[in-house]
Coordinates of C-alpha atoms in Angstrom, one line a residue:
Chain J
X1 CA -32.7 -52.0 -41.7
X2 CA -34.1 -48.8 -41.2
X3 CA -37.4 -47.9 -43.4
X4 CA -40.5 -45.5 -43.7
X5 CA -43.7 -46.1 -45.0
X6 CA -46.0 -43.4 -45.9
X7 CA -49.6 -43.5 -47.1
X8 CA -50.2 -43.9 -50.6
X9 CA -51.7 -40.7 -52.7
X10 CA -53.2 -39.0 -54.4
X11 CA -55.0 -37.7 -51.3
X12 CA -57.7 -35.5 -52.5
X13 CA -59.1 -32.7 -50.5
X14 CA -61.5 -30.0 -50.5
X15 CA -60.2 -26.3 -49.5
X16 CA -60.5 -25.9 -45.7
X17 CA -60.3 -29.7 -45.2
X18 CA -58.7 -31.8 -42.6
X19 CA -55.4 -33.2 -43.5
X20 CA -53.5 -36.4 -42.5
X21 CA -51.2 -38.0 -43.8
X22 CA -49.6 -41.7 -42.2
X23 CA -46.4 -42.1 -41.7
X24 CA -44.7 -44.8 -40.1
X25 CA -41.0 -45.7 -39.7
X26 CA -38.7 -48.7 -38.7
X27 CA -35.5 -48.2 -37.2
X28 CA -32.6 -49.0 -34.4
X29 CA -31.7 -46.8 -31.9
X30 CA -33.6 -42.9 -31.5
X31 CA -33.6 -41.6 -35.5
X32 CA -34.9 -37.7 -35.8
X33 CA -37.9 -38.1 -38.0
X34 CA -38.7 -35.0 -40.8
X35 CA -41.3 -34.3 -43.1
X36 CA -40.3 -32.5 -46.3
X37 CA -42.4 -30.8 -48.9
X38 CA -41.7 -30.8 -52.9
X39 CA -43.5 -28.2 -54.7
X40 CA -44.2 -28.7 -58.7
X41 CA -41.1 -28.2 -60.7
X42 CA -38.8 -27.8 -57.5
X43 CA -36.6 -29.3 -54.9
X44 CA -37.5 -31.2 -51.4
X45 CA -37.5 -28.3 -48.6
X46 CA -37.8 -28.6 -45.0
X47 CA -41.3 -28.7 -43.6
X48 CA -40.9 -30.0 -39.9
X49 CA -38.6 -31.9 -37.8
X50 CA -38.7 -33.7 -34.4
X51 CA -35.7 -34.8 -32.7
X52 CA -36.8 -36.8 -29.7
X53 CA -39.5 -38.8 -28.6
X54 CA -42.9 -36.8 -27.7
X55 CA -41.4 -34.1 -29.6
X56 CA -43.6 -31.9 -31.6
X57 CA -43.0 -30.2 -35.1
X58 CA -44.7 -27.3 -36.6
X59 CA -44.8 -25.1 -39.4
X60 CA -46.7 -22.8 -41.8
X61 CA -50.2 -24.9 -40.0
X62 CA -48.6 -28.3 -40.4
X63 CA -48.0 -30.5 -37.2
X64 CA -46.7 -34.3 -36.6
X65 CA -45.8 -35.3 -33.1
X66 CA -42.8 -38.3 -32.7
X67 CA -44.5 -41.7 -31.2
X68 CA -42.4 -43.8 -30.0
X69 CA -44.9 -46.3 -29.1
X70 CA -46.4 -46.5 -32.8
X71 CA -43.6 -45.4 -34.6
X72 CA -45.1 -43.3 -36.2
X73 CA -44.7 -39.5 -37.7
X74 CA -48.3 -38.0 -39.0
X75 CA -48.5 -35.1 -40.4
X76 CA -51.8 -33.2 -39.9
X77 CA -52.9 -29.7 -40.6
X78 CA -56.5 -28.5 -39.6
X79 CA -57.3 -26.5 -42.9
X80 CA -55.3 -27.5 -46.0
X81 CA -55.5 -24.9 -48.9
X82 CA -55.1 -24.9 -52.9
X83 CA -51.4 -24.0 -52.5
X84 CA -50.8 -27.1 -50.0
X85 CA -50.8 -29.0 -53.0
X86 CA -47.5 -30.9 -53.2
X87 CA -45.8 -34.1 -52.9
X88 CA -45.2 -35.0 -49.0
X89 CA -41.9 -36.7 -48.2
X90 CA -41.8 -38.6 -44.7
X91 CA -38.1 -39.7 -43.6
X92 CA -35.9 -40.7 -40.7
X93 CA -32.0 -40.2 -40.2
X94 CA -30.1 -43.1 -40.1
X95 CA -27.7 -42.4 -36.8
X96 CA -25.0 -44.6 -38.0
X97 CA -24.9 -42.8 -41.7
X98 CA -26.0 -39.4 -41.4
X99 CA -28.5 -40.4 -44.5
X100 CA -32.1 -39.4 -44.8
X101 CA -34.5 -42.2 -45.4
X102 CA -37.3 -41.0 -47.3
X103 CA -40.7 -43.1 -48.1
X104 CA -42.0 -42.8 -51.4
X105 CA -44.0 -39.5 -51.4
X106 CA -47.8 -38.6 -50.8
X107 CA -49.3 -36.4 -53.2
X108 CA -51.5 -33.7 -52.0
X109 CA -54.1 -32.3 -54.3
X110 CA -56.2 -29.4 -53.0
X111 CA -59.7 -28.2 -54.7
X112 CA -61.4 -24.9 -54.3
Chain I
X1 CA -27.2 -17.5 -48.2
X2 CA -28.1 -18.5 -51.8
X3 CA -28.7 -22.1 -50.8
X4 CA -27.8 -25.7 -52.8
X5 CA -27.2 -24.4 -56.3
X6 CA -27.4 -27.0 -59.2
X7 CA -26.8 -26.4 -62.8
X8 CA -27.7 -26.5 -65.4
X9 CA -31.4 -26.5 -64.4
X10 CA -32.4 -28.5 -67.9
X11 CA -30.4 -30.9 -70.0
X12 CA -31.4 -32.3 -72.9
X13 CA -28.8 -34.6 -75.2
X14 CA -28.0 -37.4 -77.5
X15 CA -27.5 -40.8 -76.5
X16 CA -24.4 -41.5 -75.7
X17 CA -23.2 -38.1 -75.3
X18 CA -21.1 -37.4 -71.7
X19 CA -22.7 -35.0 -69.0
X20 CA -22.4 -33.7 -66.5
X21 CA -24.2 -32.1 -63.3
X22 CA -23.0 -29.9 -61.1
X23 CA -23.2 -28.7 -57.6
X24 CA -22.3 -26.1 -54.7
X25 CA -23.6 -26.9 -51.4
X26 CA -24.0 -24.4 -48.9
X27 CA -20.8 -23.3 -47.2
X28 CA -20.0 -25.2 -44.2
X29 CA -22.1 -27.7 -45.0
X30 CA -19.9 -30.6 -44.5
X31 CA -21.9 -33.8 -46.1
X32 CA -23.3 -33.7 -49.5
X33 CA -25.9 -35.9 -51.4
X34 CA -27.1 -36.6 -54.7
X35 CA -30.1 -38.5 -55.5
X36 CA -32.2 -39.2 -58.4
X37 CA -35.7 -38.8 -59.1
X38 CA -38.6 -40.6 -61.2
X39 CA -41.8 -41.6 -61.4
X40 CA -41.1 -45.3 -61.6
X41 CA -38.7 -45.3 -58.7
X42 CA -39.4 -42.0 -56.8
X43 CA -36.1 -40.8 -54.6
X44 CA -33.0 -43.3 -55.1
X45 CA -29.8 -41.9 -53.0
X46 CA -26.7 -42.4 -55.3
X47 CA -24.0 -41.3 -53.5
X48 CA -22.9 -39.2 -50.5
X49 CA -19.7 -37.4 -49.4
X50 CA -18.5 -36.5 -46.0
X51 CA -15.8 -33.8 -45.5
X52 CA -15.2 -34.4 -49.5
X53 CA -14.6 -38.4 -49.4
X54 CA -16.9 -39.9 -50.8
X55 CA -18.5 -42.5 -48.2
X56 CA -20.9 -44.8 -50.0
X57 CA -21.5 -44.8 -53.7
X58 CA -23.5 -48.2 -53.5
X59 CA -26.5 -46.0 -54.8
X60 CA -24.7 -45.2 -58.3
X61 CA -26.4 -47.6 -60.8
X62 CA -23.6 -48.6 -62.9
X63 CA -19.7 -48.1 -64.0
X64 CA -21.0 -44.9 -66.3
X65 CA -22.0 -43.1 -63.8
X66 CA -19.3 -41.3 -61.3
X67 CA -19.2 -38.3 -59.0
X68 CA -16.3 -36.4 -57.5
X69 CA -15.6 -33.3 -55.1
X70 CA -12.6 -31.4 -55.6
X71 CA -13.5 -28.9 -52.7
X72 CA -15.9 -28.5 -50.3
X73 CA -17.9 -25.8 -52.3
X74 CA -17.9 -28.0 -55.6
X75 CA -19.4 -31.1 -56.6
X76 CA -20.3 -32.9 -60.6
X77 CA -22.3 -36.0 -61.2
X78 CA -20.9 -37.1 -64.6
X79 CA -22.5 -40.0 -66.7
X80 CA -20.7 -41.1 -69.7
X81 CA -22.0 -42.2 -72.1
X82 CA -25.9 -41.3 -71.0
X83 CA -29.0 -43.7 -72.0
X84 CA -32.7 -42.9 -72.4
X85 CA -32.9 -44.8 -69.2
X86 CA -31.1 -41.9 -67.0
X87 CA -33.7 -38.9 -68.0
X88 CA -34.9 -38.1 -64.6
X89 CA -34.4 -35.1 -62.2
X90 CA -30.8 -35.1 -60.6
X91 CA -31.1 -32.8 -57.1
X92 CA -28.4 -32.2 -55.0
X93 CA -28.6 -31.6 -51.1
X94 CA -26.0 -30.3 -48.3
X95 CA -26.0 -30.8 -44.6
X96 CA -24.0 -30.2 -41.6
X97 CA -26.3 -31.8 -38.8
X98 CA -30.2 -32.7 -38.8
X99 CA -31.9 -32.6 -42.2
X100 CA -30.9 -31.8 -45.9
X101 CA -30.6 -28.6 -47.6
X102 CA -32.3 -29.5 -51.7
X103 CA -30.8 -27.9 -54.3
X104 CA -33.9 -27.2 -57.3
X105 CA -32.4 -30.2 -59.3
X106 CA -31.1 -30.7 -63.2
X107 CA -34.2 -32.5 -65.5
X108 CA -32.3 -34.6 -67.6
X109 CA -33.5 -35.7 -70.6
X110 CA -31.9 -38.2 -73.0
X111 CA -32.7 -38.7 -76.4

């Protein structure tokens, strides 16, 4: 069945640091692949999204490009700051379902 | 647009006691999910509706948990009676194509 793995946390990181964080997914067919972000205390919201293979989402710094070839979703950003600091949701859409698949959630924690 | 609203956004009660969660997607939104949240098991999906019918429930953990949707602006997750074991944050989330609209969740906590 479909599934996403994500990199463990916490990842720890300096202000101004370079941030990845894995993400890899198994599924049938062509899924659209998201990255969500949960702020302390709140709900998931939308970060990025990619549709289609090759495809490219960005937001607010944040980029992961859809690989087809490595199934894989990473989400970078070039300089991470103190309010980055979240929990990092990686997920797929199942095509027969309409459900999300999430992973299990990276935590970010950023230092000034 | 006000977004997923979920209420209450705290509960705290006795063991045993009913309760009950509530939702209202986003209009038009025609799908709606609620999931569960804790540390031990992260996000677990526990039901989902399409166009108000609920389509799989195979997520609910046992017979005293149940959820129904009236309307397609309304939605309550109702457990009955509630354990110590259910505590965890309850979010709600809409959709009409690509990607889920959160709601900022209930944090249960049974006693």
């Amino acid at each position: 069945g479909n599934s996403v793995t994500q990199m463990e946390g916490p990842v720890t990181l300096s202000e101004e640091a370079f941030l990845t964080i894995n993400c890899t997914y198994t599924a049938t067919g062509y899924p659209s692949l998201f990255w969500y972000v949960q702020y302390p205390g709140e709900g998931l919201q939308l970060l990025l999204k990619a549709t289609k293979a090759d495809d490219k989402g960005s937001n607010k710094g944040f980029e992961a490009t859809y690989r087809k070839e490595t199934t894989s979703f990473h989400l970078e950003k070039g300089s991470v700051q103190v309010s980055d600091s979240a929990v990092y949701f990686c997920a797929l859409s199942d095509q027969d379902t309409d459900k999300l698949i999430f992973g299990t959630g990276t935590r970010l924690q950023v230092f000034p | 647009d006000a977004g997923v609203i979920q209420s209450p956004r705290h509960e705290v009660t006795e063991m045993g006691q009913e309760v009950t969660l509530r939702c209202k997607p986003i209009s038009g939104h025609n799908s709606l999910f609620w999931y569960r949240q804790t540390m031990m098991r992260g996000l677990e999906l526990l039901i989902y509706f399409n166009n108000n019918v609920p389509i799989d429930d195979s997520g609910m953990p046992e017979d005293r948990f149940s959820a129904k949707m009236p309307n397609a602006s309304f939605s309550t997750l109702k457990i009955q009676p509630s354990e110590p074991r259910d505590s965890a944050v309850y979010f709600c989330a809409s959709s009409l194509t690509d990607g889920y609209t959160f709601g900022s969740g209930t944090r249960l906590t049974v006693v």
